[in-house]
Short mmCIF file of C-alpha atoms and ligand atoms in Angstrom, two decimals:
data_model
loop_
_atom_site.label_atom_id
_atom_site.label_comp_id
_atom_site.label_asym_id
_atom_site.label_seq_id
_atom_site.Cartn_x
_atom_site.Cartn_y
_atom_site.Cartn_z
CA UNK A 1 121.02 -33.30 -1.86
CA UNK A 2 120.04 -29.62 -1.64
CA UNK A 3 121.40 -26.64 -3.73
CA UNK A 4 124.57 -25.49 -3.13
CA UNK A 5 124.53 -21.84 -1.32
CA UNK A 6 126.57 -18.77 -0.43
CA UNK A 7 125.73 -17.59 2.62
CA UNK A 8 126.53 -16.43 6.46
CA UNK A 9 127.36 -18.97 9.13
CA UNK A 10 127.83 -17.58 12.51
CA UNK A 11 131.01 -18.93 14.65
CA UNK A 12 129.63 -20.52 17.52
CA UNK A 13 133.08 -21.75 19.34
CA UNK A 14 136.76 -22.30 17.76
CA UNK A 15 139.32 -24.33 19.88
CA UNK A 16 142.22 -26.03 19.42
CA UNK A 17 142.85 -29.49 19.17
CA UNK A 18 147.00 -30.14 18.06
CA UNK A 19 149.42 -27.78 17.39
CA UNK A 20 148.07 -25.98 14.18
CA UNK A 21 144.52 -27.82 13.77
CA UNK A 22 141.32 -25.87 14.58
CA UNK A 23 137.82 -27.02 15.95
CA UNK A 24 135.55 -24.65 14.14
CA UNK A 25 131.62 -24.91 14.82
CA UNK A 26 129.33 -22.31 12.59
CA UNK A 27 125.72 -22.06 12.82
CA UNK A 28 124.31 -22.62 9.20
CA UNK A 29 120.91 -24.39 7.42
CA UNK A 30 123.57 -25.83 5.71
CA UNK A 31 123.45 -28.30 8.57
CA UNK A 32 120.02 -29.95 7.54
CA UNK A 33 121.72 -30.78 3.70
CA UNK A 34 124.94 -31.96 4.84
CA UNK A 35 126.12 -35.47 4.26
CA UNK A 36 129.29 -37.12 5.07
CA UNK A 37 132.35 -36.75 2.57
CA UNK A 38 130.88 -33.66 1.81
CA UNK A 39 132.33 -30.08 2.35
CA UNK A 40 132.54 -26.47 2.35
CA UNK A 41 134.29 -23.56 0.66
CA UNK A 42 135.01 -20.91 3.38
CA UNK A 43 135.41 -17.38 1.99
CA UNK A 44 138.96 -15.28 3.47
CA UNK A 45 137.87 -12.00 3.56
CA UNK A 46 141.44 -10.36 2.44
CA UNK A 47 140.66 -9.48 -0.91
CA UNK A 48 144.21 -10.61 -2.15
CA UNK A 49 143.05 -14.34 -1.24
CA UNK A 50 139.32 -14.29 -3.02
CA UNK A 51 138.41 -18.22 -3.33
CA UNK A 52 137.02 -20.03 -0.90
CA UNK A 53 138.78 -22.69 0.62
CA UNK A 54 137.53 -26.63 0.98
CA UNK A 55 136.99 -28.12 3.91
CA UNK A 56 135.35 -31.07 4.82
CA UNK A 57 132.37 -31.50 6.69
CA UNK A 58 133.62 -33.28 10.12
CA UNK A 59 130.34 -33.27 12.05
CA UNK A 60 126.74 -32.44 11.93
CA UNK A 61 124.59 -31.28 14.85
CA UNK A 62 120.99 -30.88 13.27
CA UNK A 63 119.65 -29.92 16.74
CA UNK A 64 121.90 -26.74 16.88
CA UNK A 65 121.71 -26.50 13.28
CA UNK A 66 125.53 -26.31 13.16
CA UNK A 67 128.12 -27.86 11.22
CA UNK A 68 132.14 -28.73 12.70
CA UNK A 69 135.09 -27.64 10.72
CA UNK A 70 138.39 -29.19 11.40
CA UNK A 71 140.85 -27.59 9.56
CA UNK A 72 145.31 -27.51 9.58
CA UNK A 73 146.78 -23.61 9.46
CA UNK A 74 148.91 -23.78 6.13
CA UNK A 75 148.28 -20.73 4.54
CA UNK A 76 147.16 -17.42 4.43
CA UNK A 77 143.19 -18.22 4.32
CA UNK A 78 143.23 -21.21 6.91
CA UNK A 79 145.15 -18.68 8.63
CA UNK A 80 142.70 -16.47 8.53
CA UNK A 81 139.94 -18.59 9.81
CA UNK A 82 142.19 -19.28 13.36
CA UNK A 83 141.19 -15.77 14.05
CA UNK A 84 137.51 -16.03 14.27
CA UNK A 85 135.76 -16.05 17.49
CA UNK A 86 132.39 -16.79 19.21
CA UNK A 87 130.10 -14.33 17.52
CA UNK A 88 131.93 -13.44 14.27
CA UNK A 89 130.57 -14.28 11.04
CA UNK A 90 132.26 -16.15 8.09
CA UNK A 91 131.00 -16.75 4.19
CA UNK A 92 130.49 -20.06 3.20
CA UNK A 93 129.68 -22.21 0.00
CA UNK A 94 127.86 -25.23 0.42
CA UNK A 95 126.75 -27.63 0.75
CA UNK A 96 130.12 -29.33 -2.06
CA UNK A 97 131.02 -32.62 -3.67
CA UNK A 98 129.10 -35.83 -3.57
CA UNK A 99 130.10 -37.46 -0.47
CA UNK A 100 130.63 -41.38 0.73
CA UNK A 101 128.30 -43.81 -0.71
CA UNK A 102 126.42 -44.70 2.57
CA UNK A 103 123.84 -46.69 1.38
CA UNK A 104 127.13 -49.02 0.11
CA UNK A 105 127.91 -49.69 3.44
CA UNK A 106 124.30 -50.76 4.74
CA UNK A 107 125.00 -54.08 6.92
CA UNK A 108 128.26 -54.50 6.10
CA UNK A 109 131.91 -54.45 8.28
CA UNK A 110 133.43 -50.37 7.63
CA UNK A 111 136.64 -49.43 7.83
CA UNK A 112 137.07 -45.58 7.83
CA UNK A 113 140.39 -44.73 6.96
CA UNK A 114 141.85 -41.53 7.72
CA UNK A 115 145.36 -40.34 7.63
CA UNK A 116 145.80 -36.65 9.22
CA UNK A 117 143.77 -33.93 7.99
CA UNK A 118 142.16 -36.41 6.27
CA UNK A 119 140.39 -37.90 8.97
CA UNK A 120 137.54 -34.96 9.83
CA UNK A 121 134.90 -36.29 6.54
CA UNK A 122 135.22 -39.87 8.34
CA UNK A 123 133.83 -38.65 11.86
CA UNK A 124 130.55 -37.58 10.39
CA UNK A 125 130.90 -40.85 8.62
CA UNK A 126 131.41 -43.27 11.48
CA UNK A 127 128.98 -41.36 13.64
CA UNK A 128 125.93 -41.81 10.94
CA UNK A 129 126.99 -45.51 10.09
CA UNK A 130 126.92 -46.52 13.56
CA UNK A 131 123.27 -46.05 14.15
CA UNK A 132 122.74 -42.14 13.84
CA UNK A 133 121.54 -41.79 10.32
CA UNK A 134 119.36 -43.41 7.78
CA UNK A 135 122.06 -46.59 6.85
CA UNK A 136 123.45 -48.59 9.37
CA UNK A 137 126.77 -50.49 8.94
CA UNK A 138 127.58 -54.17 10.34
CA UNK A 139 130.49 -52.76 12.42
CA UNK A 140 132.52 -49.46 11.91
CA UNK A 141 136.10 -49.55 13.03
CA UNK A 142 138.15 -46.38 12.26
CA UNK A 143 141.66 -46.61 11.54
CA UNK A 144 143.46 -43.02 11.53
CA UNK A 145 147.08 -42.42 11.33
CA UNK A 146 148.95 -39.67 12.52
CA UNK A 147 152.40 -38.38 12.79
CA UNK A 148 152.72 -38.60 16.90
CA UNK A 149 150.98 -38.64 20.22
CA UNK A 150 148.71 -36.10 18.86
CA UNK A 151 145.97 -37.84 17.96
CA UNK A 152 143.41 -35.23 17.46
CA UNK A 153 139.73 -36.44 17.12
CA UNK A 154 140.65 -40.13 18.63
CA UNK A 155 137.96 -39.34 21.19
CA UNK A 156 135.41 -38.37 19.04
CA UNK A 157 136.23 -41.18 16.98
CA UNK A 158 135.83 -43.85 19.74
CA UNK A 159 132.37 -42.65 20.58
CA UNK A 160 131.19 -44.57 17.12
CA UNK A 161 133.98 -46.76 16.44
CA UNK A 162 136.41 -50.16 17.26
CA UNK A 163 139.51 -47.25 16.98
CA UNK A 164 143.03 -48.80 15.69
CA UNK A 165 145.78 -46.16 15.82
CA UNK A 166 148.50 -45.93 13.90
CA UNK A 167 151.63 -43.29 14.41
CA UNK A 168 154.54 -42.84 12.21
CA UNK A 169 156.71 -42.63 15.07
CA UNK A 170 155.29 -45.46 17.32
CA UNK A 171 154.53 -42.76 20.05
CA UNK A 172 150.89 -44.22 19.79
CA UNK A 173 149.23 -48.07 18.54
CA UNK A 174 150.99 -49.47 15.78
CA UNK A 175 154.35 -47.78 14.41
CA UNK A 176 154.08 -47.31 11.00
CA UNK A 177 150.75 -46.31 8.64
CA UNK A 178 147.21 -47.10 8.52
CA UNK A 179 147.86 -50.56 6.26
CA UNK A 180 150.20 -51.60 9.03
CA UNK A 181 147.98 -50.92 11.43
CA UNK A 182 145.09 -53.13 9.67
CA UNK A 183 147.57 -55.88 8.88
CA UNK A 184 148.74 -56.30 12.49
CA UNK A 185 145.29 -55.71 14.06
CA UNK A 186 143.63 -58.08 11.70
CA UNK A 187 141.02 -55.83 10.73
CA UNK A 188 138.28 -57.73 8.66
CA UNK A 189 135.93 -55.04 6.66
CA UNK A 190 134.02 -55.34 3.34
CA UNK A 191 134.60 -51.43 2.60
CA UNK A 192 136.71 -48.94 3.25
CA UNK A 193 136.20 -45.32 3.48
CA UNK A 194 138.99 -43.58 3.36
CA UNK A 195 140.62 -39.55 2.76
CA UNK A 196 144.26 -39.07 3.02
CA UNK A 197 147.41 -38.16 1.47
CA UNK A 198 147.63 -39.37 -1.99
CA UNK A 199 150.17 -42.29 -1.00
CA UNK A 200 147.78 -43.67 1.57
CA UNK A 201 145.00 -43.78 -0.61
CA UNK A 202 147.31 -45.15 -3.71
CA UNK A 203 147.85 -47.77 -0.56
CA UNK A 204 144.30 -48.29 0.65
CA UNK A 205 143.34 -48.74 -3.81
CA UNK A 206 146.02 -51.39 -3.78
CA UNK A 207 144.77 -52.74 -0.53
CA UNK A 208 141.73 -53.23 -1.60
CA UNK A 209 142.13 -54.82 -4.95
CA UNK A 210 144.45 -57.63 -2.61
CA UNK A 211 141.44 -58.12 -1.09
CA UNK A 212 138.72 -57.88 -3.16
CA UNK A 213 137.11 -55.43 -1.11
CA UNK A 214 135.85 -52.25 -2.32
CA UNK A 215 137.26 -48.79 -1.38
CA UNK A 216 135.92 -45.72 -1.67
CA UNK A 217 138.50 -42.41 -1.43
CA UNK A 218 137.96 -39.12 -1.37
CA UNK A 219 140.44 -36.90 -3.56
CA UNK A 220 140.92 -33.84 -1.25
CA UNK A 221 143.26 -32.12 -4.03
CA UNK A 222 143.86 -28.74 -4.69
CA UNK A 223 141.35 -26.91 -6.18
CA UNK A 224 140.38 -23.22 -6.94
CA UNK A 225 136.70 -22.50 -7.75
CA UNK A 226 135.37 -25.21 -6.25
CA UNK A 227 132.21 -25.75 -8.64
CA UNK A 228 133.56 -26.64 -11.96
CA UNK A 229 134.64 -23.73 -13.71
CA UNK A 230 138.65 -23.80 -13.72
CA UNK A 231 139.35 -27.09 -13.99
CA UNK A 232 142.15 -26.36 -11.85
CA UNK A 233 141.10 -30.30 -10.41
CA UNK A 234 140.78 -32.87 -13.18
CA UNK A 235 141.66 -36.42 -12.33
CA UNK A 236 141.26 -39.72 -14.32
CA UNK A 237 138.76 -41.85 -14.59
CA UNK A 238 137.72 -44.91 -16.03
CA UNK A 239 133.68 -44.72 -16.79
CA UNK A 240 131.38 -47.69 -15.24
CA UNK A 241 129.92 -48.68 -18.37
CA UNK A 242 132.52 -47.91 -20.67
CA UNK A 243 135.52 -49.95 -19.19
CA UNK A 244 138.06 -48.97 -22.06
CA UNK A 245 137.04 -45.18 -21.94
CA UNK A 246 139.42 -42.91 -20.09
CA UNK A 247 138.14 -39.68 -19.61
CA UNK A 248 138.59 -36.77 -16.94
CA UNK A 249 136.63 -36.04 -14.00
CA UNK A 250 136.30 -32.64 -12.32
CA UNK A 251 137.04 -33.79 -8.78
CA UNK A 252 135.29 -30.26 -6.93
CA UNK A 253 131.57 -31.18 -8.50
CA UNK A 254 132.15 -34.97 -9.61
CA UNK A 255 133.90 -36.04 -6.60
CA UNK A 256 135.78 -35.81 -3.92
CA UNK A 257 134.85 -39.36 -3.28
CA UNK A 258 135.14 -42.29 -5.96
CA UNK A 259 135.65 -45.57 -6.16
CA UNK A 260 139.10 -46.57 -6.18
CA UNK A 261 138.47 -48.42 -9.11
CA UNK A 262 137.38 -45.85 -11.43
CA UNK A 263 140.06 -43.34 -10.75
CA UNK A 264 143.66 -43.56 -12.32
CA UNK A 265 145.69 -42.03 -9.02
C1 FAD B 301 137.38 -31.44 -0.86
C2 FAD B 301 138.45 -30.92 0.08
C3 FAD B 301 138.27 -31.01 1.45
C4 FAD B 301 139.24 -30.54 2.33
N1 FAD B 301 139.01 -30.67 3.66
C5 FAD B 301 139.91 -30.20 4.54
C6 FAD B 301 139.69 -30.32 5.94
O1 FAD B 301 138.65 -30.83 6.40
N2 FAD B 301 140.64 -29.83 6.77
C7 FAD B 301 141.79 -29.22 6.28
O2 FAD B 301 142.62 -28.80 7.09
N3 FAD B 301 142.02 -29.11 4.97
C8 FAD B 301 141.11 -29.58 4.09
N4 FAD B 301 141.37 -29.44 2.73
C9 FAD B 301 142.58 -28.73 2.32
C10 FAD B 301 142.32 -27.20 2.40
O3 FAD B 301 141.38 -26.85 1.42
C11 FAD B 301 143.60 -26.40 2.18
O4 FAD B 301 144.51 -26.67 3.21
C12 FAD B 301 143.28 -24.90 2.15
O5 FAD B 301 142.55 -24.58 0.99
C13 FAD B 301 144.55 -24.10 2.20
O6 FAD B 301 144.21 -22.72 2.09
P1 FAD B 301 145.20 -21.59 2.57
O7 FAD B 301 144.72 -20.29 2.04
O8 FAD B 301 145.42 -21.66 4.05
O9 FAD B 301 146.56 -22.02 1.92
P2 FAD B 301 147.24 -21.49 0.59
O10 FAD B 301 148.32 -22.44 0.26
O11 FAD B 301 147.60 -20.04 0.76
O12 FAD B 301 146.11 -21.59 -0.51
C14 FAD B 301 146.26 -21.09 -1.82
C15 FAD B 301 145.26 -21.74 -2.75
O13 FAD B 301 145.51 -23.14 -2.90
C16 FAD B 301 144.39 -23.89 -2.50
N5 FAD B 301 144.90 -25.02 -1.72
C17 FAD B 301 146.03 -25.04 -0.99
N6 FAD B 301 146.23 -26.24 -0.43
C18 FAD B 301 145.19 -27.01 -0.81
C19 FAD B 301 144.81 -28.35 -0.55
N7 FAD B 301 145.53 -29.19 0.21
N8 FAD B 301 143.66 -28.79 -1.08
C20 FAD B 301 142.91 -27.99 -1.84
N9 FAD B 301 143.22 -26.72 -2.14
C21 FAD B 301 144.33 -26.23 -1.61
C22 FAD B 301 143.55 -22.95 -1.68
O14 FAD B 301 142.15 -23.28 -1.72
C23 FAD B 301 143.81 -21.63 -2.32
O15 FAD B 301 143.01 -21.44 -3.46
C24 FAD B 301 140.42 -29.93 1.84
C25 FAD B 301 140.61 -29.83 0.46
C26 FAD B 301 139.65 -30.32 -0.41
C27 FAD B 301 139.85 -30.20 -1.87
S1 FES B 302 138.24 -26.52 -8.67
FE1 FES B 302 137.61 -25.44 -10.42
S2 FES B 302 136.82 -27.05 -11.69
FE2 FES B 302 137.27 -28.05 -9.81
#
């Protein structure tokens, strides 16, 4: 993986996709180190609102040298970013965190999980397992759950994936969340990716250890810096070798993906 930057990404389009989630594509080197699971901080440039903010790498276009950023308005900074149009130019950090194991997945049946905002990292992930990167899976089936009909990215998703929907109000596939949804589609895997609220992947890490399959989740937390410093994101962990040795785990430079396993969420 290359060294992590600061640098000037150009806005190449910005559309929107549901009511308050953006389509961002910037035109950065970053592009040729990115991997999936990995992301960006994105400098506001209101000086009240000085870190940069994470957000995952959704998609990669190596041709056009560009990365996609898809991103929920919640605050000031994110609000920020809606702003920016064709031609402007935004800061960035990257290229952040370690990213999903790929080389884990290599022949074997995926399951990228995704519930809401969590599902961008997984694109980039489903897209590069399914034949367009250096590890192939078995199969990839995505499995992303949203609150109602608006199932932002389902399109892109079905371009490299079996795609099982699940909606908390039944508006779309199976009513209830993305466990449901694998339980009453009888989706088989032998991993799971996954990013999501903290419930969903508590979920997915139970899951998992029901079906001694492994997961791998990516802890999209809140964090400040971004590359160590504050540790403003410490989680849990268990080490590998050491299984009676709890210690903590910066999740902005050690993570954001682990194996369930290892981390106490
Ligand atoms: C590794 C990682 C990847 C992420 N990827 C995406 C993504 O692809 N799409 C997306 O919409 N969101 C993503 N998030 C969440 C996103 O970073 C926050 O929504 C964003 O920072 C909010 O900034 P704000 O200024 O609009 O909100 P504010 O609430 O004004 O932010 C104030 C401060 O809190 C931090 N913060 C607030 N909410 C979060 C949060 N949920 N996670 C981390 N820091 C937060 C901000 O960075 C900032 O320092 C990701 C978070 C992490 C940690
Ligand atoms: S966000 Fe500062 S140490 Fe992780």
């Amino acid at each position: 993986m290359g060294k992590k930057k600061k640098t000037e990404a150009k806005v190449l389009s910005q559309a929107i996709l549901a009511e308050g989630i953006y389509d961002l594509w910037l035109e950065t080197d970053l592009a040729m180190d990115a991997h999936p699971g990995q992301f960006v901080g994105v400098y506001p440039t209101n000086k009240s609102t000085l870190l940069p903010r994470p957000i995952s790498i959704c998609e990669v276009d190596r041709d056009r040298s560009a990365i996609r950023l898809v991103y929920r308005v919640v605050g000031s900074g994110t609000a920020e970013f809606a702003l920016y149009q064709p031609g402007d130019y935004m800061m960035i950090l990257g290229v952040l965190g370690n990213g999903f194991p790929l080389t884990e997945a290599a022949g074997k049946k995926v399951v990228v999980m995704g519930g809401g905002i969590g599902g961008p990292p997984l694109l980039q992930t489903a897209k590069e397992l399914s034949g367009k990167g250096d590890v192939t899976a078995a199969s990839v089936t995505a499995v992303m759950g949203y609150r109602n009909q608006e199932t932002f990215l389902a399109d892109d998703f079905r371009k490299y994936s079996e795609l099982v929907i699940a909606t908390e109000d039944g508006s779309v596939g199976t009513k209830g969340n993305v466990i449901d949804a694998m339980r009453q589609q009888n989706v088989e895997c032998d991993v799971i990716m996954a990013c999501g609220p903290m419930p969903m992947l508590r979920a997915i890490k139970a899951y998992a250890q029901e079906k001694g399959i492994k997961a791998y989740i990516s802890l999209e937390e809140r964090m400040a810096c971004g590359v160590g410093a504050c540790l403003g994101c410490v989680c849990k962990t268990k080490e590998v070798d050491h299984h009676s040795y709890v210690h903590n785990t910066r999740i902005c430079t050690d993570g954001p993906v682990f194996d369930a396993e290892e981390v106490e969420i």
